[in-house]
Coordinates of C-alpha atoms and ligand atoms in Angstrom, one line a residue:
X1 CA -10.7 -19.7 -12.9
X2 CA -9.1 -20.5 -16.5
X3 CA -5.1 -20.3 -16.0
X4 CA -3.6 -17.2 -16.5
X5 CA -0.4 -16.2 -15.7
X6 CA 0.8 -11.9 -15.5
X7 CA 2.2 -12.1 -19.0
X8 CA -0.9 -13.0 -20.2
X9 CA -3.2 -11.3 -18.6
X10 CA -1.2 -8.2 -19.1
X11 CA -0.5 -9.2 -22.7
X12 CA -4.2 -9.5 -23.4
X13 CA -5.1 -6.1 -21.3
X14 CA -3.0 -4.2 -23.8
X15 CA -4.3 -6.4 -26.7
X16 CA -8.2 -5.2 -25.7
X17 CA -6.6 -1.0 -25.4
X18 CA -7.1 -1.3 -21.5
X19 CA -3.4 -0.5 -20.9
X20 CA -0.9 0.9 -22.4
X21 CA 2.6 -1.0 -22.9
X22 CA 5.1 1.2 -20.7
X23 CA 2.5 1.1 -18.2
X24 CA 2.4 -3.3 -18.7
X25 CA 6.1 -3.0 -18.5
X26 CA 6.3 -1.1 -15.0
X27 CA 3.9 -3.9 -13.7
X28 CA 5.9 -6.6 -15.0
X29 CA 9.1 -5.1 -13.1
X30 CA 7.1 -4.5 -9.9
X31 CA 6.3 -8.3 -10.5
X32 CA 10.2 -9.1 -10.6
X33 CA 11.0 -7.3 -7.9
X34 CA 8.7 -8.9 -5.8
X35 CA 9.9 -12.5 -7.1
X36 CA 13.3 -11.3 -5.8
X37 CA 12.9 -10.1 -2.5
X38 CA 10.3 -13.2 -1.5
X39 CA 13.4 -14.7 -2.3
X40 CA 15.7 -12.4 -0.3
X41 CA 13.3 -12.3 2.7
X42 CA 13.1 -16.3 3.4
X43 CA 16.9 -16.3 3.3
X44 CA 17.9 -13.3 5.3
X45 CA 14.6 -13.2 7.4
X46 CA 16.6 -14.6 10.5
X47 CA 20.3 -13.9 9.8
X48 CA 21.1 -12.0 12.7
X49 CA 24.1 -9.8 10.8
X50 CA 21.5 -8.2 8.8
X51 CA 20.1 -5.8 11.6
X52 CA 21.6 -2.5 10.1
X53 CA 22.9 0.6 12.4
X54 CA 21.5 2.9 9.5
X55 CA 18.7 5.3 10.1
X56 CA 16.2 6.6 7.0
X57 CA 14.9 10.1 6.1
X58 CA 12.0 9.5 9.2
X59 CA 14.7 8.6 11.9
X60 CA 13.2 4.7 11.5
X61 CA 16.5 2.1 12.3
X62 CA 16.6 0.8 8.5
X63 CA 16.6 -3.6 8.5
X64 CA 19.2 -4.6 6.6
X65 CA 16.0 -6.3 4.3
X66 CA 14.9 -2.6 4.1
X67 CA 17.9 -1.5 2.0
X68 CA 18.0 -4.6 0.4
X69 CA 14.4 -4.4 -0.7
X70 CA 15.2 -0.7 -1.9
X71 CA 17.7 -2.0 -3.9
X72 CA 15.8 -4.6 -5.9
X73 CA 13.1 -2.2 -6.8
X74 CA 15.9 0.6 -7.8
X75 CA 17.7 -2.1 -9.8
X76 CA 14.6 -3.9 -11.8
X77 CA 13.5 -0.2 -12.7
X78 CA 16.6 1.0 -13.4
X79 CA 16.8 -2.0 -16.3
X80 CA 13.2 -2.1 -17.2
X81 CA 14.4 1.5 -18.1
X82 CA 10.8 2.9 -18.1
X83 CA 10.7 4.4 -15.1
X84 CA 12.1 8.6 -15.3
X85 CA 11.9 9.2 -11.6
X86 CA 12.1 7.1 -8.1
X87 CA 10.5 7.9 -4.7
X88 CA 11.3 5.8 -2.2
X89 CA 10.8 5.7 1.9
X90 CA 14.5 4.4 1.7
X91 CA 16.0 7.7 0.2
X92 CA 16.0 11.4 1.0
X93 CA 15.9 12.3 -2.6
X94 CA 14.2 11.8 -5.6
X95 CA 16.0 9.5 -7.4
X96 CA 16.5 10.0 -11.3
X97 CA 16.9 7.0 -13.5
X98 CA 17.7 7.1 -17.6
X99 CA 14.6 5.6 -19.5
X100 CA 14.3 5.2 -23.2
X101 CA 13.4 8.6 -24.4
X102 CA 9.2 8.7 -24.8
X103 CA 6.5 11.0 -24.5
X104 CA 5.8 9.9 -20.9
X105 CA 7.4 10.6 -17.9
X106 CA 6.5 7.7 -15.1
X107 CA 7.0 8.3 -12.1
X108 CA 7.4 5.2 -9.1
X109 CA 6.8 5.6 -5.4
X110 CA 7.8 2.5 -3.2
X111 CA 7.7 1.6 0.5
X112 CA 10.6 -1.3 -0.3
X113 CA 9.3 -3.4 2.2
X114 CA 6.4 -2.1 5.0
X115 CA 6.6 -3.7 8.2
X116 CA 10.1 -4.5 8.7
X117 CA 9.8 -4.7 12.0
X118 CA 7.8 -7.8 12.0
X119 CA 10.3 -9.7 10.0
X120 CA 12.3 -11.1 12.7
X121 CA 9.2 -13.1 14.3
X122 CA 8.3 -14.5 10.6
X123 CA 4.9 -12.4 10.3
X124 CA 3.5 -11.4 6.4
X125 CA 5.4 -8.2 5.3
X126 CA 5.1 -6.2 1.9
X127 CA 5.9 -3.9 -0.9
X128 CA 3.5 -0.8 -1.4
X129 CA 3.4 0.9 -5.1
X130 CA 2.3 3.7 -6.4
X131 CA 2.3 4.8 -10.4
X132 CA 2.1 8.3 -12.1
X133 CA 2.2 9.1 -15.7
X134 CA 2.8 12.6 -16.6
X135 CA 3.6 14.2 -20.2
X136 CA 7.2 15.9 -20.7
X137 CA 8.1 18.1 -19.1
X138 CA 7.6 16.5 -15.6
X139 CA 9.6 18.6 -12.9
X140 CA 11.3 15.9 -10.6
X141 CA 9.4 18.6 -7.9
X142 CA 6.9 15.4 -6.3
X143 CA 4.0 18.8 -6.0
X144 CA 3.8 18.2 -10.1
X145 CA 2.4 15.0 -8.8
X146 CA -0.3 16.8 -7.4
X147 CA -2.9 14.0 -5.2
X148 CA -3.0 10.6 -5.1
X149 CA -6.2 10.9 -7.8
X150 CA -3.7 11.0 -10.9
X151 CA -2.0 7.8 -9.6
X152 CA -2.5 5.5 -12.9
X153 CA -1.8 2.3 -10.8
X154 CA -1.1 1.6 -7.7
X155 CA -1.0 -1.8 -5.3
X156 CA 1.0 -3.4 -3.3
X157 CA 3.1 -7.1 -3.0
X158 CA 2.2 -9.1 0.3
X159 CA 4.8 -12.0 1.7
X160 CA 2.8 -14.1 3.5
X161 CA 2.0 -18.1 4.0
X162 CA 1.9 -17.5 -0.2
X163 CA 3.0 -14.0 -1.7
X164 CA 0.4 -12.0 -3.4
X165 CA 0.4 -9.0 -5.9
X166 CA -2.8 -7.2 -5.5
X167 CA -3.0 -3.9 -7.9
X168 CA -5.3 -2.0 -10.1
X169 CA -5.2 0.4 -13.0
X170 CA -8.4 0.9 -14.0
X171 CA -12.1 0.1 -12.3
X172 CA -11.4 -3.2 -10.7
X173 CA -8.8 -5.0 -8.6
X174 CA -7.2 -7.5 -9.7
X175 CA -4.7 -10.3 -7.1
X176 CA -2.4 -12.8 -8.1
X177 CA -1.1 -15.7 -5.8
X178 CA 2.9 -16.5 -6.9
X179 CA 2.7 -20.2 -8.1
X180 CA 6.5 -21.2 -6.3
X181 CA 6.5 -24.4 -8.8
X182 CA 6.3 -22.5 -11.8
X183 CA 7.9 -18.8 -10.4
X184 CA 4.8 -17.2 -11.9
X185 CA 1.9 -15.5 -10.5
X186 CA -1.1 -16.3 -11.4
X187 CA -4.2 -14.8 -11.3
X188 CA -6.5 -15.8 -8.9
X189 CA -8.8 -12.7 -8.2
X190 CA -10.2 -11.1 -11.2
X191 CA -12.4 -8.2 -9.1
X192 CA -11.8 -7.8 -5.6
X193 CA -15.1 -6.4 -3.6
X194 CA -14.8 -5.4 -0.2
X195 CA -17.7 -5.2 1.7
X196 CA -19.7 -2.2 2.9
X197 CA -20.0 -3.5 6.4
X198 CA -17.5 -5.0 8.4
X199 CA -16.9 -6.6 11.8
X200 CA -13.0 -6.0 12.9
X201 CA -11.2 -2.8 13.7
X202 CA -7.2 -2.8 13.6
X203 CA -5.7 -0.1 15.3
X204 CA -2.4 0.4 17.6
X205 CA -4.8 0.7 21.0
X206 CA -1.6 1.3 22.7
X207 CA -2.0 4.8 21.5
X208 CA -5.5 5.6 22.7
X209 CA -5.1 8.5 25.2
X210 CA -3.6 10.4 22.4
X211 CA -6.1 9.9 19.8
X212 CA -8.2 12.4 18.8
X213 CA -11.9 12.4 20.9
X214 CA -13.7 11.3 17.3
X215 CA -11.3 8.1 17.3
X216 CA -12.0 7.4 20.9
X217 CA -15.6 7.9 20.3
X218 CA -15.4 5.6 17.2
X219 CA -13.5 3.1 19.4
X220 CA -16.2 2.7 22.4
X221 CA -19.2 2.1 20.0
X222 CA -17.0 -0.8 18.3
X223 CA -16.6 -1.8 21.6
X224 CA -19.5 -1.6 23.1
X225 CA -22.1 -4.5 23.7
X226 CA -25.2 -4.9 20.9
X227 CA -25.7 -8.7 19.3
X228 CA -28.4 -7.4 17.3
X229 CA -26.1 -5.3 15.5
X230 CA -22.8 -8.0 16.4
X231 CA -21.4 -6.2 18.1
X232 CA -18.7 -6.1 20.1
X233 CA -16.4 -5.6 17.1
X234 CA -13.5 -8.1 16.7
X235 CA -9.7 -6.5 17.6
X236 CA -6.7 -7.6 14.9
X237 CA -3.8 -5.7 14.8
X238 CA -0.6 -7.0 13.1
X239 CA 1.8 -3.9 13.0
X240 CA 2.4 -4.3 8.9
X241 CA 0.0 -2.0 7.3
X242 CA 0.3 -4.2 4.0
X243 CA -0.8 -7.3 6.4
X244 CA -4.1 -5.6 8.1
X245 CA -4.9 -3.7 5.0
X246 CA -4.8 -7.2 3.2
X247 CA -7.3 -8.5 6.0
X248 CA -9.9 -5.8 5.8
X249 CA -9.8 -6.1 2.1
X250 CA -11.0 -9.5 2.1
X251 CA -12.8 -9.7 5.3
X252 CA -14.2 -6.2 5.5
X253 CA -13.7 -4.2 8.7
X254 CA -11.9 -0.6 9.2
X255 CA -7.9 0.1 9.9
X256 CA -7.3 3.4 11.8
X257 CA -3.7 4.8 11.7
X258 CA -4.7 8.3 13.2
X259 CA -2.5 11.3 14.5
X260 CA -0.3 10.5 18.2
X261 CA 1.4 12.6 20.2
X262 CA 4.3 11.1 19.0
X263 CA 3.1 11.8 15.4
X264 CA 0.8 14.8 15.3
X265 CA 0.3 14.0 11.6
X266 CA -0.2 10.7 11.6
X267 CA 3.0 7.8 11.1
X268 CA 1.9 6.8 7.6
X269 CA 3.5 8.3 4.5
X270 CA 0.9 9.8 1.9
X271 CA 2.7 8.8 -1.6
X272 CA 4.0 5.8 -1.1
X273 CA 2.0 4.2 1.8
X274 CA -1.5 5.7 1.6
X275 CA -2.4 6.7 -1.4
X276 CA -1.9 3.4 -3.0
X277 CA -3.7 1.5 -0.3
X278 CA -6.6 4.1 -0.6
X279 CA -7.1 3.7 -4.7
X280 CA -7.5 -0.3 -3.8
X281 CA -9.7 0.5 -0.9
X282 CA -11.5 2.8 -3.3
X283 CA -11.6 0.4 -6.7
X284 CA -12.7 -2.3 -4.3
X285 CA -15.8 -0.1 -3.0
X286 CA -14.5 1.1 0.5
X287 CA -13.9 4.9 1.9
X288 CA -10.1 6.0 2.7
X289 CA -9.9 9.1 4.5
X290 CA -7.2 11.4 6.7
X291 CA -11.0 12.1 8.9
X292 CA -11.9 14.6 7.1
X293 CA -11.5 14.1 3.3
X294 CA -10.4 11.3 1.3
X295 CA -6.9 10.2 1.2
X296 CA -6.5 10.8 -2.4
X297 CA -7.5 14.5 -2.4
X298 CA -4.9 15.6 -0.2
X299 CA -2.9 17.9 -2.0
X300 CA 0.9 16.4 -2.0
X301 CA 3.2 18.6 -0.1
X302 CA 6.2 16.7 -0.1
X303 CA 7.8 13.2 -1.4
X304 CA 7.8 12.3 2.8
X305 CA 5.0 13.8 4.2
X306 CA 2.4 11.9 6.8
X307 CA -1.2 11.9 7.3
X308 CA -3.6 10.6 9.6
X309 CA -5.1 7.4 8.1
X310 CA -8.7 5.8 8.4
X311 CA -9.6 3.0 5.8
X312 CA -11.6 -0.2 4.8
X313 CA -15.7 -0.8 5.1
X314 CA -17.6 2.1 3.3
X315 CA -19.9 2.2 5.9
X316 CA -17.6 1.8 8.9
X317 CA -15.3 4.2 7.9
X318 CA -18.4 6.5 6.8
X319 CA -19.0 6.6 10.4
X320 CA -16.0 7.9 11.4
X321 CA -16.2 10.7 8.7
X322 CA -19.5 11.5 10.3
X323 CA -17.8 11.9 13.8
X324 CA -15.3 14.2 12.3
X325 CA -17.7 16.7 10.4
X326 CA -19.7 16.9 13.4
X327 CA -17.1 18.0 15.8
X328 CA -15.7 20.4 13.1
Ligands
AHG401 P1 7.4 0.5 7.5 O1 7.9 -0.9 8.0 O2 7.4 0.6 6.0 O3 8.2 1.6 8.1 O4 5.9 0.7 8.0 C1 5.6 0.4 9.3 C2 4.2 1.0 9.5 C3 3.1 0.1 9.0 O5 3.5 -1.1 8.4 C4 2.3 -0.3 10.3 O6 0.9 -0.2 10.0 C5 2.7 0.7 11.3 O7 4.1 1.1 10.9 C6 2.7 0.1 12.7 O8 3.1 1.2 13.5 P2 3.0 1.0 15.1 O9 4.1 -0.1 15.5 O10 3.3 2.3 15.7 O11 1.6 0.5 15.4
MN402 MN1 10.2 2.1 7.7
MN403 MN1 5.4 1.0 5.5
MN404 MN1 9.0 0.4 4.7

């Protein structure tokens, strides 16, 4: 693939009318912020004084990375000084920032950093992003965002054995690989397909007798013996959403997050978590759904609010679906 850096790739996008410049700009300080907090993360990643006492909006014991990673994003928006309003799993509220004055109001959802839990035993963590544009008057109410369909971008950053930015804005998904010689990333993925079938499931099995009977159902046949049609399934589960996501992506297969007793409505957050994951699944030809409906026609309730989440394969996660509207 012919080099091409973010600056030029973006600066040619808006050259050929396939994105608009504030919209470049945001990308370009997701970018930075990324650059940082790989940065942050392989220096603090171990420190033991960073393990915080603090507790977010969802009762989660905040890393010390978590508000550091909050902070980075807040900051790099905050100068890019495009961004009008900030939603972040870090904060209660909706934060207001002070952009030049234009016609558009953009409006930034973040999970800082998504599986923070994992950072002390030096497994792949991320950044989750999610993008709306709205004309004035935009209410800093998160309903005027209305479902995850009007997201104009959406993606996420993944620190792993290299750190990758996968996003996408329009029909296809692009991924670029940060060169650590240069501090650039590059693109290395100009349309990311995931398959239709798939032959891994990633799900938290420690929570099986509370799933609900379609799940359990869903889980036996992945289980169950068949070489014709290989199966048994394979089992991966990391614990960072970003990481398994990132697997399924580009190895196919299906990641279930679904409702607990411990969370009736699922542990994943809609804006800022699942609604960006699903418009890659989506772009990249896979099915995201809560069970019932896709992800991104829930209506949004609330900047916090959790949903049952089933993604990946279109025809593995088609197949769940099924289970669903049957029993309903
Ligand atoms: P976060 O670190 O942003 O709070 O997200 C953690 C999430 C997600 O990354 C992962 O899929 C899930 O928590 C794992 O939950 P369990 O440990 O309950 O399986
Ligand atoms: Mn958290
Ligand atoms: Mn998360
Ligand atoms: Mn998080």
């Amino acid at each position: 693939m012919k080099f091409k850096n973010l600056h030029q790739f973006l600066r040619q996008e808006v050259n050929r009318g396939e994105l608009g410049t504030e919209l470049a700009k945001l990308i370009v300080d997701i970018s930075i912020s990324g650059k940082l907090l790989d940065a942050q993360i392989k220096k603090y990643a171990f420190s033991k004084s960073i393990i915080n006492s603090s507790t977010n909006v969802h009762g989660e014991k905040q890393h010390q990375l978590d508000i550091m990673a909050h902070d980075i994003f807040l900051n790099t928006l905050k100068d890019g000084r495009v961004c009008s309003y900030l939603i972040s799993e870090e904060y209660k509220e909706i934060l207001e920032l002070d952009p030049i004055p234009n016609q558009s109001i953009f409006t930034v959802c973040i999970d800082p950093l998504d599986g923070s839990s994992n950072i002390d035993v030096n497994v792949s963590v991320g950044s989750i992003f999610s993008i709306y544009v709205q004309d004035k008057p935009a209410s800093k109410n998160s309903l005027s965002l209305k479902s995850g369909r009007n997201q104009c971008c959406g993606g996420y950053l993944i620190y792993g054995p290299v750190t990758m930015f996968i996003f996408t804005y329009g029909k296809q998904v692009f991924g670029f690989t940060l060169n650590s010689e240069l501090g650039e990333f590059v693109l290395t993925h100009d349309n990311i397909k995931l398959s239709k079938e798939g032959y891994t499931y990633s799900v938290n099995e420690g929570n099986l007798n509370e799933f609900p009977g379609q799940v359990k159902e869903y889980l036996k046949f992945c289980k169950h013996h068949d070489q014709e049609n290989m199966l048994p399934y394979k089992s991966r589960y990391i614990g960072s959403m970003v990481a398994d996501i990132h697997r399924t992506l580009f190895h196919g297969g299906i990641f279930l997050y679904p409702s607990t007793a411990l969370f009736p409505n699922g542990k994943l957050r809609l804006i800022y978590e699942c609604n960006p994951i699903a418009l890659i699944i989506e772009r990249a030809g896979g099915l995201a759904i809560d069970g019932m409906r896709p992800v991104l026609d829930i209506p949004i309730m609330s900047s916090h609010q959790k949903v049952p989440f089933i993604a990946g394969s279109y025809n593995m996660v088609k197949k769940v679906l099924h289970l669903y509207k049957n029993a309903s």
